[in-house]
Amino acid sequence: MGDESGGLSANKGVAQEDEGNTTPFPERVQVGGSPMFKVERKLGKGGFGQVFVGRRVTGGNDRLNGPGATEVALKFEHRNSKGCNYGPPYEWQVYNTLGGSHGIPKVHYKGRQGEYYVMVMDMLGPSLWDVWNTTGQAMSAEMVACIAVESLSILEKMHSRGYVHGDVKPENFLLGQPGTAQEKKLFLVDLGLATKWRDTSTGQHVEYDQRPDMFRGTVRYASVHAHLGRTASRRDDLESLAYTLIFLHKGRLPWQGYQGDNKSYLVCKKKMGTSPEMLCCFCPTPFRHFLEFVVNMKFDEEPNYSKLISLFDSVLGPNPALRPINTEGAQKVGQKRGRLNIEEEDDSQPKKKVRLGVPATQWISIYNARMPMKQRYHYNVADGRLAQHVERGIADGLLISCVASCSNLWALIMDAGTGFTNQVYKLSPFFLHKEWIMEQWEKNYYITSIAGVTNGSSLVVMSKGTQYTQQSYKVSESFPFKWINKKWREGFHVTSMATAGSRWGVVMSRNAGFSDQVVELDFLYPSEGIHRRWDNGYRITATAATWDQSALILSKPRRRPADETQETLRTSQFPSTHVKEKWSKNLYLACLCYGRTVC
Ligand SMILES: Nc1ncnc2c1ncn2[C@@H]1O[C@H](COP(=O)(O)OP(=O)(O)OP(=O)(O)O)[C@@H](O)[C@H]1O
C-alpha cells in the first residue's frame, strides 16, 4: 500500500507474502471447540493478518452475531509471522480483556490450525476508509461528528480497562454489517498495537520514556509523541482520532505525499509546524477545539471524555435516531456528563499552548550548583579572536569547559573547575576533523566539548585528565539514536554533542561517570520530558539543537553530587546578565546550545 491508501502500520510492515510464506489458507476451519467454517471471500488484509468470511458448515442457526452465527470473520495469522514469535498473536490477549465490550467485536473461538493462528469473530461491515472512498472521499461534518462522539465513547471504555489502542485510523473503525440492525454501529478493530497505560498490579500510570527510534502506528495518523518514540498514553489515541476526523471531513491531511527513508521525520515536522487553526480551516469550530485540547495534553492526563464529546453537540443532528452513525455509547457518557457538570467547570487555568506554527530559535543554557569557582564566558567570537580568549583564560588558570555557536560565531565557557590537566583545541573547516582527533587520541587527549556551524566548520576541544577510557563519535544527517542505543549497550555514554546545520555530531565515552542515560528529542523544548526525568534523578549533561529539533541528554551520575540543583534558561539573546545572576547563587554554566525551542 502506498501513502495514498493510508499506509500500513509500522512494526507490522512485513505481510505474509513478503516473508516468502506461501502456505495456502485452509478451506475449512475448526478451532478451539468451534463449529466447522468454510473459508470464503477475503474481507481484508493488514500488516499482520488476513481476514476472510467464514460460513458455518453444520447447524447454523441463522444468527447474525454470536457463537452460533452463520457468517463470521476469520482472522488468520501465520505462525511464522512477526507477531507470533512467542506463540499466539499478542492481539489475542488484548481481545481476551476487551472483546465484546462497547464498540469492540466479540471473539468467539480461537486456536491454531496447521500453520495458522485463527480467531473467529463477529462479522462486521465496511471500514470508515471504505465508506470515505465510496462517498466521494469527503464526509459531511455531521457524519464525522457522529464518528467523533461514538469513537470517543469507545476509546473511553477501552482506556478505562487500562489499554490504549495505538493505531487509531479510518481503516480500523468498522461499521456493522449492511442491511442489519448493526449497520450504523461503530466498532474499533485491530488490537495488535494496543498497550497498557496503567499497570495492572499497581494501578499506577506506566512510566514515561522516550526512545526516538521506536515508532509504532501509522505515519499519517500517528501522534507527534508516537513519532518521537514516547511511551504511548491516552492522549495519543485522541490525537490520532483528531487526525482521523479531519481526514474524513477534509479528504486530505497536509503531510500526505512524503516518501523516502525520512518520511516519518518529515511528517512529524509538518504536524508540529501546522497549527490547529491551519489544519482545521474549512472544518466546524469543534474540530479545532478538539485538536487544540488533545495536542496540549500531558503524558498522564486523564482525558475529560464527556467534555470532549460535548464539543461536538452543535454539529450533531438533534434526533439521535436519524443520525448516520449510532451515538448510543456517547449518549450514555452524555448522561454521566449531566451529573458531572458542576465539578467540571475548571477551565479557569489556561494551558500553555504548543504548536502555534511559529518556529523560534533560542539559546538553551543549563546551570549546575557547584562550589564557588571562577568561570568566564565569551560569545559572538569570530574565528580570528578565539585564540586570544583561550590564551588569556589559560594564563588565568582556566580551561574550556563548554563551546557552542550561533550564526557562525562561537561561544566559549572557561572555568577553573574542569579537573583537566591539559587541553588542545582545533578550529577546522570540517565537522568533525577526523585526522586531528585521531592524532590527539594517540596522545591520550579525549574530546570534552564540540561545536559546529552551518557552513560545516567545527571547534573541537580535547583534554587530558578526564576519567574517560575510550571514546567514539558519529556524525549523521539525523539524530543518531540507533547508534547511541548500540553504544549504551557497550558501556559508552554521550559526553558531548553539537550540530552543524542539520547534521548532528555525538561523542560517546567509556567510564563517563554515569550509571544511566536517556534522550529527550523534540521539535520544541521538551519541558514535560525534562521535568519527568528530573523527578527520576536525571540531570541534563549535553544539549544540541538544529533549526528543527532540540536534543537533550540526561544522565544519572554514578556519584550523586551534594547539591543536585540544576536550572535551565531559554533566551533569544546570549544570557549574559542571567549568567552573572546565577553565579551569585553558585550556579555555573554547564551546557549551552542555540537552536529550535518553540513551535
Ligand atoms: N470482524 C471483521 N469483520 C469484517 N471485516 C473485518 C473484520 N476484522 C477485520 N476486517 C477487515 O480486515 C482488515 C484487516 O484487519 P485487521 O486490521 O484486524 O488486521 P491487521 O493485520 O492487524 O491490520 P493492520 O495492518 O491494519 O493493523 C480490516 O481493515 C477490515 O477491512
XYZ file of C-alpha atoms and ligand atoms in Angstrom:
630
model
C 0.000 0.000 0.000
C 1.335 3.410 -0.814
C 0.742 6.578 1.127
C -2.479 7.377 -0.685
C -4.191 4.321 0.737
C -3.422 5.205 4.284
C -0.370 3.057 4.692
C 0.465 0.037 6.747
C 1.087 0.098 10.429
C 4.754 0.239 11.270
C 6.211 -2.673 13.202
C 3.865 -4.942 11.367
C 5.105 -3.992 7.934
C 6.002 -7.479 6.779
C 2.985 -9.116 5.248
C 2.878 -12.864 4.912
C 3.688 -12.949 1.225
C 6.728 -10.757 1.757
C 8.163 -13.328 4.101
C 8.059 -15.855 1.278
C 5.326 -17.699 3.040
C 3.039 -19.399 0.605
C 1.227 -21.804 2.891
C -2.295 -21.926 1.411
C -5.129 -20.907 3.675
C -7.212 -23.893 4.789
C -10.532 -24.456 3.052
C -12.250 -25.237 6.310
C -11.595 -24.081 9.826
C -12.481 -25.557 13.196
C -10.596 -24.173 16.190
C -10.958 -24.074 19.957
C -14.202 -26.066 20.031
C -15.861 -24.035 17.293
C -18.215 -25.456 14.706
C -16.746 -26.048 11.239
C -16.499 -22.970 8.979
C -15.936 -22.900 5.250
C -13.384 -20.214 4.311
C -14.928 -17.898 1.722
C -14.037 -14.473 0.258
C -11.316 -12.269 1.646
C -12.532 -9.285 3.679
C -9.291 -7.507 4.213
C -5.624 -7.705 4.831
C -3.379 -5.895 7.253
C 0.245 -5.943 8.210
C -0.192 -8.998 10.398
C -3.152 -10.978 9.299
C -5.702 -11.657 6.647
C -9.389 -11.719 7.282
C -11.891 -13.974 5.463
C -15.579 -14.686 5.654
C -16.256 -17.998 7.351
C -19.580 -19.725 6.625
C -20.832 -22.211 9.139
C -20.971 -25.667 7.553
C -23.051 -27.519 10.105
C -26.062 -26.499 12.091
C -26.042 -22.749 11.610
C -28.931 -21.021 13.325
C -29.001 -18.003 11.025
C -27.981 -15.783 13.842
C -26.036 -12.751 12.696
C -23.720 -12.496 15.628
C -22.564 -14.615 18.493
C -21.110 -18.116 18.680
C -23.931 -19.571 16.617
C -23.663 -17.108 13.731
C -23.850 -18.438 10.195
C -21.278 -15.974 8.917
C -18.224 -14.994 10.902
C -14.960 -13.185 10.259
C -11.866 -15.397 10.429
C -8.588 -13.627 11.118
C -5.585 -15.716 10.103
C -2.022 -15.099 11.236
C 0.770 -17.358 10.084
C 2.718 -18.905 12.956
C 5.987 -17.603 11.467
C 4.718 -14.059 11.194
C 6.406 -11.343 13.212
C 3.584 -11.114 15.695
C 3.736 -14.810 16.575
C 7.369 -15.105 17.669
C 6.339 -16.120 21.147
C 3.236 -18.164 20.442
C -0.278 -16.944 19.700
C -0.641 -13.367 18.418
C -0.393 -10.719 21.141
C -3.747 -9.383 19.917
C -5.496 -12.470 21.347
C -4.525 -11.434 24.841
C -5.973 -7.976 24.317
C -9.216 -9.390 22.886
C -9.473 -11.587 25.991
C -9.780 -8.451 28.089
C -11.607 -6.151 25.694
C -13.539 -8.336 23.223
C -17.267 -7.689 23.322
C -17.005 -4.519 25.386
C -18.574 -1.373 23.949
C -17.500 -0.974 20.312
C -15.059 -3.902 20.288
C -16.128 -7.003 18.322
C -16.546 -10.259 20.150
C -14.127 -13.102 19.583
C -15.931 -16.436 19.938
C -13.230 -19.008 19.365
C -9.539 -19.055 18.731
C -6.925 -21.686 18.144
C -4.211 -22.929 15.871
C -4.943 -24.931 12.753
C -1.917 -26.156 10.824
C 0.358 -23.240 10.089
C -2.176 -20.607 11.130
C -3.476 -19.000 14.268
C -7.181 -18.350 13.678
C -9.558 -16.035 15.518
C -13.314 -16.420 14.949
C -15.051 -13.116 15.480
C -18.276 -11.300 14.723
C -18.557 -10.368 11.112
C -18.638 -6.624 10.573
C -19.204 -4.306 7.622
C -17.147 -1.733 5.728
C -14.451 0.360 7.367
C -14.625 4.150 7.555
C -11.874 4.135 4.947
C -14.173 2.153 2.598
C -17.107 4.460 3.333
C -14.950 7.562 2.742
C -13.833 6.095 -0.568
C -17.345 5.351 -1.747
C -18.758 8.705 -0.687
C -16.588 10.999 -2.778
C -13.626 10.980 -0.365
C -15.134 13.528 1.962
C -17.673 13.011 4.718
C -20.212 15.542 5.949
C -19.467 17.405 9.174
C -22.464 15.752 10.806
C -21.312 12.249 9.890
C -17.815 12.984 11.209
C -19.231 14.496 14.408
C -21.187 11.254 14.975
C -17.983 9.301 14.426
C -16.207 11.644 16.853
C -18.640 11.199 19.718
C -19.084 7.464 19.256
C -15.377 6.745 18.884
C -14.681 8.839 21.976
C -17.065 6.661 23.922
C -15.356 3.525 22.549
C -11.930 4.873 23.498
C -13.175 5.895 26.923
C -14.299 2.335 27.545
C -11.056 0.878 26.223
C -8.957 3.299 28.259
C -10.990 2.579 31.373
C -9.829 -1.030 31.026
C -6.195 0.068 31.058
C -5.403 -0.089 27.334
C -4.529 2.420 24.629
C -5.280 1.302 21.061
C -2.096 2.619 19.446
C -3.286 2.639 15.829
C -6.447 4.721 15.573
C -7.209 5.341 11.871
C -10.136 5.134 9.411
C -9.194 1.575 8.362
C -9.566 0.331 11.946
C -13.092 1.641 12.509
C -15.668 -0.733 11.047
C -19.431 -0.375 10.789
C -21.812 -3.248 11.462
C -22.973 -5.465 8.601
C -25.053 -3.612 5.988
C -28.735 -4.429 5.982
C -28.739 -5.391 9.648
C -29.697 -3.578 12.835
C -25.995 -3.033 13.432
C -25.244 -1.237 10.181
C -24.917 2.165 11.829
C -22.939 0.900 14.803
C -19.245 1.708 15.067
C -16.536 -0.789 16.085
C -12.815 -0.443 16.650
C -10.714 -3.380 15.454
C -7.069 -4.397 15.240
C -5.781 -4.513 18.767
C -2.310 -5.700 17.721
C -0.605 -2.451 18.767
C -2.597 -1.917 21.952
C -0.510 -1.310 25.064
C -1.229 -0.767 28.719
C -1.228 2.784 30.001
C -1.949 1.560 33.518
C -0.039 -1.122 35.338
C -2.468 -3.928 36.188
C -0.914 -4.846 39.519
C -0.206 -1.380 40.922
C -2.955 0.557 39.149
C -0.370 3.274 38.504
C 0.203 5.057 35.198
C 3.107 3.462 33.279
C 6.445 5.275 33.419
C 7.268 7.965 30.908
C 10.070 7.179 28.468
C 11.303 8.326 25.072
C 13.187 6.083 22.669
C 13.359 8.099 19.478
C 13.734 5.069 17.163
C 10.657 3.262 18.492
C 7.889 4.163 16.092
C 4.679 2.146 16.262
C 1.495 3.040 14.449
C 0.645 4.508 11.066
C 2.640 7.538 9.885
C -0.336 9.525 8.602
C -2.374 9.373 11.811
C 0.314 8.891 14.468
C 0.588 11.424 17.267
C 3.710 13.563 17.392
C 4.679 11.823 20.637
C 4.401 8.447 18.896
C 6.656 9.653 16.075
C 9.194 10.710 18.678
C 9.105 7.300 20.364
C 7.448 8.339 23.613
C 5.603 5.720 25.658
C 2.010 5.566 24.418
C -0.669 7.019 26.661
C -4.314 8.027 26.317
C -3.513 11.366 24.685
C -2.003 9.567 21.666
C -5.234 7.769 20.733
C -7.041 11.100 20.922
C -4.515 12.886 18.704
C -4.773 10.089 16.111
C -8.541 10.346 16.355
C -8.326 14.096 15.671
C -6.286 13.448 12.501
C -8.715 10.679 11.508
C -11.717 13.006 11.842
C -10.094 15.865 9.963
C -9.010 13.476 7.222
C -12.503 12.047 6.836
C -14.047 15.505 6.595
C -11.470 17.369 4.533
C -10.298 14.386 2.492
C -6.647 15.168 2.973
C -4.011 15.945 5.590
C -1.181 18.396 4.856
C 1.518 15.761 5.464
C 0.369 13.304 2.802
C 2.689 12.593 -0.085
C 6.086 12.462 1.653
C 8.164 9.475 0.595
C 11.545 8.015 1.366
C 13.611 6.996 4.357
C 12.938 10.099 6.423
C 9.188 10.166 5.709
C 8.292 9.802 9.392
C 10.600 12.713 10.316
C 9.144 14.990 7.616
C 5.570 14.096 8.514
C 6.245 14.741 12.204
C 7.912 18.071 11.408
C 4.888 19.069 9.330
C 2.475 18.027 12.099
C 4.410 20.161 14.564
C 4.535 23.078 12.145
C 0.793 23.050 11.397
C -1.303 24.984 13.874
C -4.760 23.625 14.766
C -6.149 26.700 13.072
C -4.444 25.880 9.786
C -5.292 22.198 9.976
C -8.950 22.813 10.780
C -9.708 25.543 8.284
C -12.936 24.553 6.476
C -13.923 22.384 9.458
C -16.585 23.404 12.005
C -15.002 25.016 15.101
C -15.465 21.968 17.399
C -12.874 20.104 15.340
C -10.285 22.793 16.076
C -11.183 22.884 19.748
C -10.866 19.124 19.939
C -7.443 19.150 18.268
C -6.200 22.032 20.425
C -7.268 20.209 23.501
C -5.643 16.894 22.669
C -2.285 18.199 21.414
C -1.866 20.105 24.656
C -2.452 17.086 26.878
C 0.139 15.878 29.349
C 1.532 12.334 29.284
C -0.572 11.033 32.185
C -3.503 13.402 31.900
C -6.934 11.824 32.262
C -8.966 12.898 29.236
C -12.268 14.539 30.035
C -14.212 12.372 27.568
C -17.621 13.806 28.316
C -16.362 17.313 27.762
C -14.688 16.278 24.509
C -17.918 14.619 23.386
C -19.946 17.699 24.241
C -17.698 19.792 21.979
C -19.457 18.190 19.023
C -23.025 18.738 20.286
C -23.620 21.678 17.957
C -22.686 19.672 14.850
C -24.850 16.633 15.619
C -28.401 16.375 14.317
C -30.963 16.837 17.137
C -32.636 13.446 16.737
C -30.280 10.586 17.627
C -32.438 8.108 15.693
C -31.847 9.984 12.432
C -28.078 10.264 12.762
C -25.962 8.494 10.115
C -23.977 6.674 12.816
C -25.312 5.407 16.136
C -24.267 7.568 19.042
C -25.724 5.412 21.804
C -22.431 4.925 23.591
C -21.758 8.614 23.571
C -25.262 9.330 24.824
C -24.523 7.185 27.859
C -21.380 9.195 28.505
C -23.537 12.265 27.959
C -25.929 11.229 30.718
C -22.963 10.887 33.026
C -21.923 14.294 31.782
C -25.051 15.891 33.168
C -24.194 14.657 36.631
C -20.558 15.667 36.419
C -21.185 19.119 35.145
C -20.640 21.098 38.286
C -17.256 19.662 39.179
C -16.009 20.128 35.689
C -16.090 23.865 35.390
C -12.364 24.089 35.906
C -11.363 25.905 32.747
C -10.010 28.853 34.670
C -6.387 27.831 34.195
C -5.459 28.310 30.551
C -2.801 25.851 29.416
C 0.335 26.867 27.640
C -0.386 26.153 24.000
C 2.006 24.213 21.797
C 2.080 24.090 18.001
C 1.439 27.673 17.173
C 3.032 27.156 13.783
C 5.714 29.745 14.590
C 9.126 28.201 14.969
C 11.681 30.076 17.061
C 15.311 29.568 17.913
C 16.861 30.452 21.247
C 19.839 29.871 23.494
C 19.347 26.966 25.847
C 21.647 27.318 28.850
C 21.963 24.850 31.723
C 23.365 25.735 35.152
C 24.615 23.369 37.857
C 25.205 24.070 41.522
C 28.936 23.949 42.304
C 31.434 25.081 44.891
C 32.372 28.688 44.165
C 34.807 28.862 41.261
C 35.976 31.199 38.575
C 34.013 30.984 35.324
C 34.199 33.209 32.285
C 32.131 33.402 29.098
C 32.734 34.850 25.668
C 30.141 34.981 22.912
C 29.883 36.309 19.368
C 33.517 35.268 18.989
C 34.774 35.272 15.404
C 37.312 32.634 14.312
C 40.196 35.124 14.461
C 39.593 36.129 18.074
C 39.254 32.660 19.553
C 42.958 32.146 20.296
C 43.385 35.305 22.320
C 40.427 34.474 24.600
C 41.688 30.969 25.178
C 45.235 32.109 25.857
C 44.133 34.722 28.336
C 41.965 32.141 30.093
C 44.810 29.661 30.340
C 47.055 32.385 31.716
C 44.438 32.933 34.438
C 44.269 29.229 35.272
C 41.079 28.456 33.338
C 40.327 25.738 30.771
C 37.488 25.390 28.267
C 34.501 23.588 29.801
C 31.988 24.171 27.027
C 31.749 25.528 23.476
C 28.716 26.431 21.360
C 27.846 28.518 18.327
C 25.254 30.866 16.907
C 25.230 32.491 13.452
C 28.759 31.314 12.598
C 30.172 32.859 15.779
C 31.494 30.899 18.750
C 30.585 30.936 22.405
C 33.225 29.842 24.844
C 32.934 28.965 28.541
C 36.162 28.665 30.519
C 36.420 27.805 34.156
C 38.677 26.730 36.968
C 36.678 23.611 37.853
C 37.119 21.334 34.842
C 39.569 18.983 36.558
C 41.503 18.687 33.279
C 45.279 18.857 33.353
C 45.932 19.897 29.794
C 43.947 20.956 26.753
C 44.189 21.392 22.989
C 41.573 22.693 20.563
C 41.111 22.828 16.826
C 39.104 25.088 14.618
C 38.634 23.281 11.306
C 36.502 23.563 8.184
C 35.212 20.010 8.784
C 32.515 18.601 11.029
C 34.470 16.865 12.577
C 38.196 16.759 11.760
C 38.901 13.030 11.973
C 42.675 13.020 11.455
C 43.268 15.653 14.099
C 41.036 13.866 16.593
C 42.816 10.553 15.952
C 46.201 12.214 16.497
C 45.097 13.612 19.845
C 43.552 10.300 20.894
C 47.020 8.801 20.314
C 48.366 11.334 22.815
C 45.686 10.460 25.397
C 43.551 13.551 24.899
C 39.792 12.975 24.872
C 37.086 15.149 23.312
C 35.496 17.232 26.068
C 33.461 19.715 24.036
C 32.401 20.288 20.428
C 30.526 22.914 18.433
C 29.714 23.323 14.765
C 28.306 25.986 12.465
C 26.044 25.865 9.421
C 28.866 26.027 6.876
C 30.279 22.819 8.393
C 33.268 24.163 10.285
C 33.782 22.978 13.819
C 35.532 23.656 17.057
C 36.752 20.588 18.938
C 38.254 20.744 22.414
C 40.256 17.777 23.693
C 41.611 17.432 27.211
C 43.883 15.327 29.391
C 42.972 14.378 32.916
C 39.442 13.161 32.123
C 38.198 9.897 33.555
C 37.347 8.521 30.093
C 38.973 5.282 28.979
C 37.691 5.059 25.404
C 35.840 7.332 23.029
C 33.893 7.159 19.803
C 31.979 9.724 17.788
C 29.455 9.837 14.997
C 28.310 12.470 12.521
C 24.939 11.898 10.871
C 22.143 13.578 8.938
C 19.501 12.743 11.523
C 19.693 12.341 15.284
C 21.670 9.073 15.652
C 19.588 7.389 18.331
C 20.169 3.866 16.984
C 23.918 4.336 17.267
C 23.613 5.841 20.749
C 21.495 2.913 21.834
C 24.047 0.435 20.477
C 26.878 2.249 22.247
C 24.930 2.376 25.517
C 24.859 -1.412 25.410
C 28.665 -1.391 25.002
C 29.078 0.746 28.131
C 29.514 4.154 26.460
C 27.623 7.324 27.394
C 27.111 10.552 25.465
C 29.613 13.108 26.755
C 29.323 15.900 24.182
C 27.101 16.799 21.292
C 26.784 19.518 18.641
C 25.148 20.311 15.320
C 26.380 21.869 12.075
C 23.397 22.971 10.006
C 21.134 19.926 10.024
C 23.914 17.455 10.885
C 24.438 16.000 14.342
C 27.763 15.142 15.939
C 27.679 12.967 19.035
C 30.639 11.907 21.180
C 30.353 8.907 23.478
C 32.866 7.800 26.093
C 33.504 4.811 28.326
C 33.783 5.480 32.042
C 31.884 8.746 31.838
C 30.736 8.532 35.456
C 27.083 7.920 34.640
C 25.014 4.960 35.718
C 22.223 5.616 33.226
C 21.369 7.967 30.416
C 18.285 8.976 28.407
C 17.475 11.270 25.499
C 14.823 13.933 25.070
C 14.352 14.914 21.428
C 11.620 17.151 20.090
C 10.648 19.860 17.640
C 10.425 22.216 20.586
C 11.990 22.437 24.024
C 10.748 19.199 25.648
C 9.820 20.669 29.043
C 7.491 17.894 30.107
C 10.015 15.135 29.399
C 12.797 17.024 31.180
C 10.693 17.513 34.295
C 9.726 13.858 34.369
C 13.370 12.846 34.006
C 14.477 15.307 36.693
C 11.944 13.785 39.071
C 13.627 10.440 38.452
C 17.102 11.713 39.300
C 18.406 12.552 35.806
C 20.231 15.818 35.079
C 20.980 17.399 31.703
C 24.566 16.656 30.681
C 24.621 17.620 26.985
C 22.497 19.694 24.622
C 22.448 20.419 20.913
C 19.868 21.762 18.505
C 19.315 22.231 14.784
C 16.852 24.686 13.256
C 14.243 21.958 13.577
C 14.952 19.919 16.655
C 16.429 20.140 20.140
C 18.099 17.186 21.822
C 18.982 16.920 25.477
C 20.963 14.133 27.049
C 20.054 13.464 30.662
C 22.198 11.288 32.891
C 22.192 9.786 36.351
C 25.593 10.397 37.917
C 27.337 7.401 39.472
C 28.249 9.541 42.469
C 25.425 11.898 43.386
C 26.579 15.463 43.966
C 25.843 17.056 47.326
C 23.678 19.666 45.623
C 21.672 18.399 42.657
C 20.239 21.782 41.742
C 20.046 22.343 38.011
C 18.347 25.209 36.260
C 17.686 25.864 32.584
C 17.050 29.052 30.694
C 15.862 29.829 27.198
C 16.679 33.277 25.882
C 16.732 34.841 22.450
C 19.948 36.734 23.283
C 23.039 35.204 24.838
C 22.111 35.099 28.567
C 24.986 37.320 29.776
C 23.168 39.052 32.622
C 21.442 35.818 33.644
C 24.780 34.025 33.906
C 26.027 36.616 36.375
C 22.848 36.294 38.439
C 23.307 32.528 38.511
C 26.946 32.889 39.604
C 25.788 34.872 42.604
C 23.758 31.790 43.593
C 26.717 29.427 42.946
C 25.121 28.106 39.774
C 27.549 27.725 36.879
C 27.017 27.243 33.157
C 27.337 23.542 32.351
C 25.851 23.121 28.845
C 24.915 25.547 26.145
C 23.452 25.431 22.658
C 21.494 27.591 20.232
C 18.606 26.211 18.181
C 14.930 25.260 17.980
C 13.000 25.713 21.183
C 9.402 26.647 20.482
C 6.995 25.879 17.727
N -14.659 -8.632 12.113
C -14.456 -8.214 10.873
N -15.450 -8.183 10.001
C -15.272 -7.740 8.725
N -14.094 -7.308 8.269
C -13.041 -7.322 9.096
C -13.172 -7.768 10.443
N -11.961 -7.656 11.043
C -11.133 -7.161 10.108
N -11.761 -6.948 8.930
C -11.164 -6.415 7.684
O -9.807 -6.862 7.584
C -8.906 -5.774 7.606
C -7.631 -6.155 8.378
O -7.958 -6.490 9.692
P -7.092 -6.027 10.927
O -6.969 -4.547 10.894
O -7.614 -6.645 12.152
O -5.722 -6.722 10.521
P -4.220 -6.344 10.803
O -3.394 -7.270 10.017
O -3.969 -6.390 12.249
O -4.235 -4.884 10.192
P -3.314 -3.558 10.183
O -2.117 -3.809 9.395
O -4.231 -2.538 9.512
O -3.002 -3.135 11.558
C -9.682 -4.612 8.211
O -9.252 -3.346 7.781
C -11.099 -4.902 7.717
O -11.249 -4.414 6.408
